[in-house]
Amino acid sequence: MASHLSVLMVGMDEGRATAWKAELERAEYEVSAERVETEAAFRAAMARGGWTVVLGATALPGFNGMQALTALQQNGNWAPLVFVADQWDKGVFDTALRAGAAGCLHLADPAGLRLTLDRLMHESAERLKRDRLQSALEEHAQWALAEMPLDALLRGTADRVAESLGVEFCEIIELLPDQESLLLRAGTGWHPGCVGHVQLAASGQSQEAVTLREGCPVQIADWSTETGLEP
């Protein structure tokens, strides 16, 4: 399935905009694009939001990619701006990168096009994930200040962590007073009857037990190839 790009183009004529859209489609992206020529049109487009990337050029007089980059930085709008040209232009590209452009591309480099845009899409997804986590943490802090009952607070925490990370399961484990057992105190995605009842040995090789002993996160990339821990 092709990745979708919402592209705002600035500082280029209609012919160049058409050429860049065709190049993006040849790179197997699904593209929706808009070209603007004035600062007012650019600001209106950014206010609507939803742009994957801004392609900026200096091919036209008047409002261009460098001015668009300055406007983005001054007004706190976030969208990666990539400078583009028909051919490699070291002077323009070096200036753009020093000013904060997310990358530079030219039509004769289709491999670089795909690498740059895939990187930007990955960075955008990571940024959205961090924003969701930050929002969840802020809401969680408000819950704690409201003196919510502990069980309700733990259930809500598990739900919000799972939602923010986009995962099916989340668990909160309690080390019981005997120091030998771990209790599934709260969680999301588990079968009815598991939460509050399932216990694990603190001395075992479960991910939970090893995390407790190591005192740091234990990440599993693929359970199908994991040999050191018990699922």
Coordinates of C-alpha atoms in Angstrom, one line a residue:
M1 CA 0.0 0.0 0.0
A2 CA 1.4 3.4 -1.0
S3 CA 2.2 5.9 1.7
H4 CA 0.2 9.1 1.4
L5 CA 1.9 12.5 1.2
S6 CA 0.2 15.9 1.6
V7 CA 2.6 18.3 -0.1
L8 CA 2.6 22.0 0.0
M9 CA 4.7 23.6 -2.8
V10 CA 6.1 27.1 -2.7
G11 CA 8.5 29.1 -4.8
M12 CA 8.0 27.1 -8.0
D13 CA 5.9 27.6 -11.1
E14 CA 3.1 25.2 -12.2
G15 CA 5.4 23.2 -14.5
R16 CA 7.9 22.5 -11.8
A17 CA 5.1 21.6 -9.3
T18 CA 3.7 19.1 -11.8
A19 CA 7.2 17.6 -12.4
W20 CA 7.7 17.2 -8.6
K21 CA 4.3 15.6 -8.1
A22 CA 5.0 13.2 -10.9
E23 CA 8.4 12.3 -9.4
L24 CA 6.8 11.6 -6.0
E25 CA 4.2 9.4 -7.7
R26 CA 7.0 7.5 -9.5
A27 CA 8.6 6.9 -6.1
E28 CA 5.3 5.1 -5.3
Y29 CA 3.7 7.7 -3.0
E30 CA 0.0 8.6 -3.1
V31 CA 0.2 12.4 -3.4
S32 CA -2.1 15.3 -2.8
A33 CA -0.4 18.6 -3.6
E34 CA -1.1 22.3 -3.5
R35 CA 1.0 25.1 -4.9
V36 CA 1.0 28.6 -3.3
E37 CA 2.7 31.8 -4.6
T38 CA 2.1 34.4 -1.9
E39 CA 2.9 34.6 1.8
A40 CA -0.8 35.0 2.6
A41 CA -1.7 31.8 0.7
F42 CA 1.2 30.0 2.5
R43 CA 0.1 31.0 5.9
A44 CA -3.5 30.1 5.2
A45 CA -2.5 26.7 4.0
M46 CA -0.3 26.1 7.1
A47 CA -3.2 27.2 9.3
R48 CA -5.3 24.4 7.8
G49 CA -2.6 21.9 8.8
G50 CA -2.2 18.3 7.8
W51 CA 0.9 18.7 5.6
T52 CA 3.4 15.9 5.4
V53 CA 6.1 18.1 3.9
V54 CA 6.7 21.5 2.3
L55 CA 8.7 21.6 -0.9
G56 CA 10.4 25.0 -1.2
A57 CA 12.2 26.4 -4.2
T58 CA 13.7 29.7 -5.3
A59 CA 12.7 29.5 -8.9
L60 CA 10.2 32.3 -8.8
P61 CA 10.5 35.9 -7.7
G62 CA 8.7 37.0 -4.6
F63 CA 7.7 34.6 -1.8
N64 CA 9.9 31.5 -2.0
G65 CA 11.2 28.5 -0.1
M66 CA 13.6 30.5 2.1
Q67 CA 11.0 32.9 3.2
A68 CA 8.6 30.0 3.8
L69 CA 11.2 28.5 6.1
T70 CA 11.6 31.7 8.0
A71 CA 7.8 32.0 8.4
L72 CA 7.6 28.5 9.8
Q73 CA 10.3 29.1 12.3
Q74 CA 8.9 32.5 13.4
N75 CA 5.3 31.4 13.9
G76 CA 5.9 28.0 15.6
N77 CA 4.1 26.0 12.8
W78 CA 5.7 22.6 12.4
A79 CA 6.2 21.0 9.0
P80 CA 9.4 19.8 7.5
L81 CA 10.6 22.0 4.7
V82 CA 12.7 20.4 2.0
F83 CA 14.5 22.5 -0.6
V84 CA 14.2 21.3 -4.2
A85 CA 15.7 22.2 -7.5
D86 CA 16.0 20.8 -11.0
Q87 CA 19.7 20.1 -10.5
W88 CA 22.0 20.0 -7.5
D89 CA 22.6 23.6 -6.4
K90 CA 25.3 23.5 -3.6
G91 CA 25.1 27.2 -2.8
V92 CA 21.3 27.3 -2.3
F93 CA 21.2 23.9 -0.6
D94 CA 24.0 24.7 1.9
T95 CA 22.3 28.0 2.8
A96 CA 19.0 26.2 3.3
L97 CA 20.4 23.5 5.5
R98 CA 22.2 26.1 7.7
A99 CA 18.9 27.9 8.0
G100 CA 17.1 24.7 9.3
A101 CA 15.7 23.0 6.2
A102 CA 14.9 19.3 6.8
G103 CA 16.7 18.3 3.6
C104 CA 17.5 19.1 -0.1
L105 CA 16.5 17.3 -3.2
H106 CA 16.9 17.5 -7.0
L107 CA 15.0 15.8 -9.7
A108 CA 17.9 13.7 -10.9
D109 CA 18.2 11.9 -7.5
P110 CA 15.1 9.6 -7.2
A111 CA 16.8 7.4 -4.6
G112 CA 17.6 10.4 -2.4
L113 CA 13.9 11.5 -2.7
R114 CA 12.6 8.2 -1.3
L115 CA 15.2 8.1 1.5
T116 CA 14.6 11.7 2.6
L117 CA 10.8 11.5 2.6
D118 CA 10.7 8.1 4.4
R119 CA 13.0 9.6 7.0
L120 CA 10.7 12.6 7.5
M121 CA 7.6 10.4 7.7
H122 CA 9.3 8.3 10.4
E123 CA 10.3 11.4 12.3
S124 CA 6.8 12.8 12.1
A125 CA 5.3 9.6 13.4
E126 CA 7.8 9.6 16.3
R127 CA 7.0 13.2 17.1
L128 CA 3.2 12.4 17.1
K129 CA 3.9 9.5 19.5
R130 CA 5.9 11.7 21.8
D131 CA 3.1 14.3 21.8
R132 CA 0.5 11.7 22.7
L133 CA 2.7 10.4 25.5
Q134 CA 3.2 14.0 26.9
S135 CA -0.5 14.6 26.8
A136 CA -1.2 11.3 28.6
L137 CA 1.4 12.2 31.3
E138 CA -0.2 15.6 31.9
E139 CA -3.6 14.1 32.2
H140 CA -2.2 11.4 34.5
A141 CA -0.7 14.1 36.8
Q142 CA -4.1 15.8 37.0
W143 CA -5.6 12.4 38.1
A144 CA -3.0 12.0 40.8
L145 CA -3.6 15.5 42.1
A146 CA -7.3 14.8 42.3
E147 CA -6.6 12.0 44.9
M148 CA -8.3 9.3 42.8
P149 CA -8.5 5.9 44.5
L150 CA -5.3 3.9 43.8
D151 CA -7.0 1.0 41.9
A152 CA -8.8 3.4 39.6
L153 CA -5.6 5.4 39.1
L154 CA -3.7 2.2 38.1
R155 CA -6.4 1.0 35.7
G156 CA -6.6 4.4 34.1
T157 CA -2.8 4.6 33.8
A158 CA -2.7 1.2 32.0
D159 CA -5.4 2.2 29.6
R160 CA -3.8 5.5 28.7
V161 CA -0.3 4.1 28.3
A162 CA -1.7 1.4 25.9
E163 CA -3.7 4.0 24.0
S164 CA -0.7 6.4 23.7
L165 CA 1.7 3.7 22.5
G166 CA -0.8 2.1 20.2
V167 CA -0.4 -1.4 21.8
E168 CA -2.8 -4.1 22.7
F169 CA -1.5 -5.0 26.1
C170 CA -0.2 -3.1 29.1
E171 CA 0.4 -4.3 32.6
I172 CA 1.2 -2.9 36.0
I173 CA 3.0 -5.4 38.2
E174 CA 3.3 -5.3 42.0
L175 CA 6.0 -7.0 44.0
L176 CA 4.1 -8.6 46.9
P177 CA 5.3 -8.4 50.5
D178 CA 6.9 -11.9 50.5
Q179 CA 9.4 -10.5 47.9
E180 CA 9.0 -13.7 46.0
S181 CA 5.8 -13.1 43.9
L182 CA 4.7 -10.6 41.3
L183 CA 1.0 -9.7 41.0
L184 CA -0.7 -8.4 37.9
R185 CA -2.2 -5.5 39.7
A186 CA -3.7 -3.6 36.8
G187 CA -3.7 -4.0 33.0
T188 CA -5.3 -3.5 29.6
G189 CA -6.1 -6.3 27.1
W190 CA -6.0 -9.2 29.5
H191 CA -8.7 -11.9 29.7
P192 CA -11.3 -11.4 32.5
G193 CA -10.1 -12.8 35.8
C194 CA -6.4 -12.2 35.1
V195 CA -6.0 -8.8 36.7
G196 CA -5.7 -9.0 40.4
H197 CA -5.1 -12.8 40.4
V198 CA -2.3 -13.8 38.0
Q199 CA 1.1 -14.1 39.8
L200 CA 4.7 -14.7 38.6
A201 CA 7.8 -15.8 40.5
A202 CA 10.1 -12.9 41.2
S203 CA 13.0 -15.2 40.7
G204 CA 11.9 -16.5 37.3
Q205 CA 12.9 -15.6 33.8
S206 CA 9.8 -13.7 32.8
Q207 CA 10.3 -10.3 31.3
E208 CA 8.7 -8.8 34.4
A209 CA 11.0 -10.6 36.8
V210 CA 14.1 -9.8 34.9
T211 CA 13.1 -6.2 34.6
L212 CA 12.7 -6.0 38.4
R213 CA 16.1 -7.6 39.0
E214 CA 18.0 -5.6 36.4
G215 CA 16.4 -2.3 37.5
C216 CA 16.0 -1.1 33.9
P217 CA 13.8 -1.7 30.9
V218 CA 14.0 -5.0 29.1
Q219 CA 13.0 -4.8 25.5
I220 CA 12.0 -7.7 23.3
A221 CA 12.2 -7.1 19.6
D222 CA 10.6 -10.4 18.6
W223 CA 9.3 -13.1 20.9
S224 CA 9.5 -15.7 18.2
T225 CA 13.3 -15.5 18.3
E226 CA 13.8 -14.7 22.0
T227 CA 15.6 -17.5 23.9
G228 CA 16.7 -15.9 27.2
L229 CA 13.2 -15.0 28.6
E230 CA 10.0 -16.8 29.2
P231 CA 6.9 -15.4 27.5

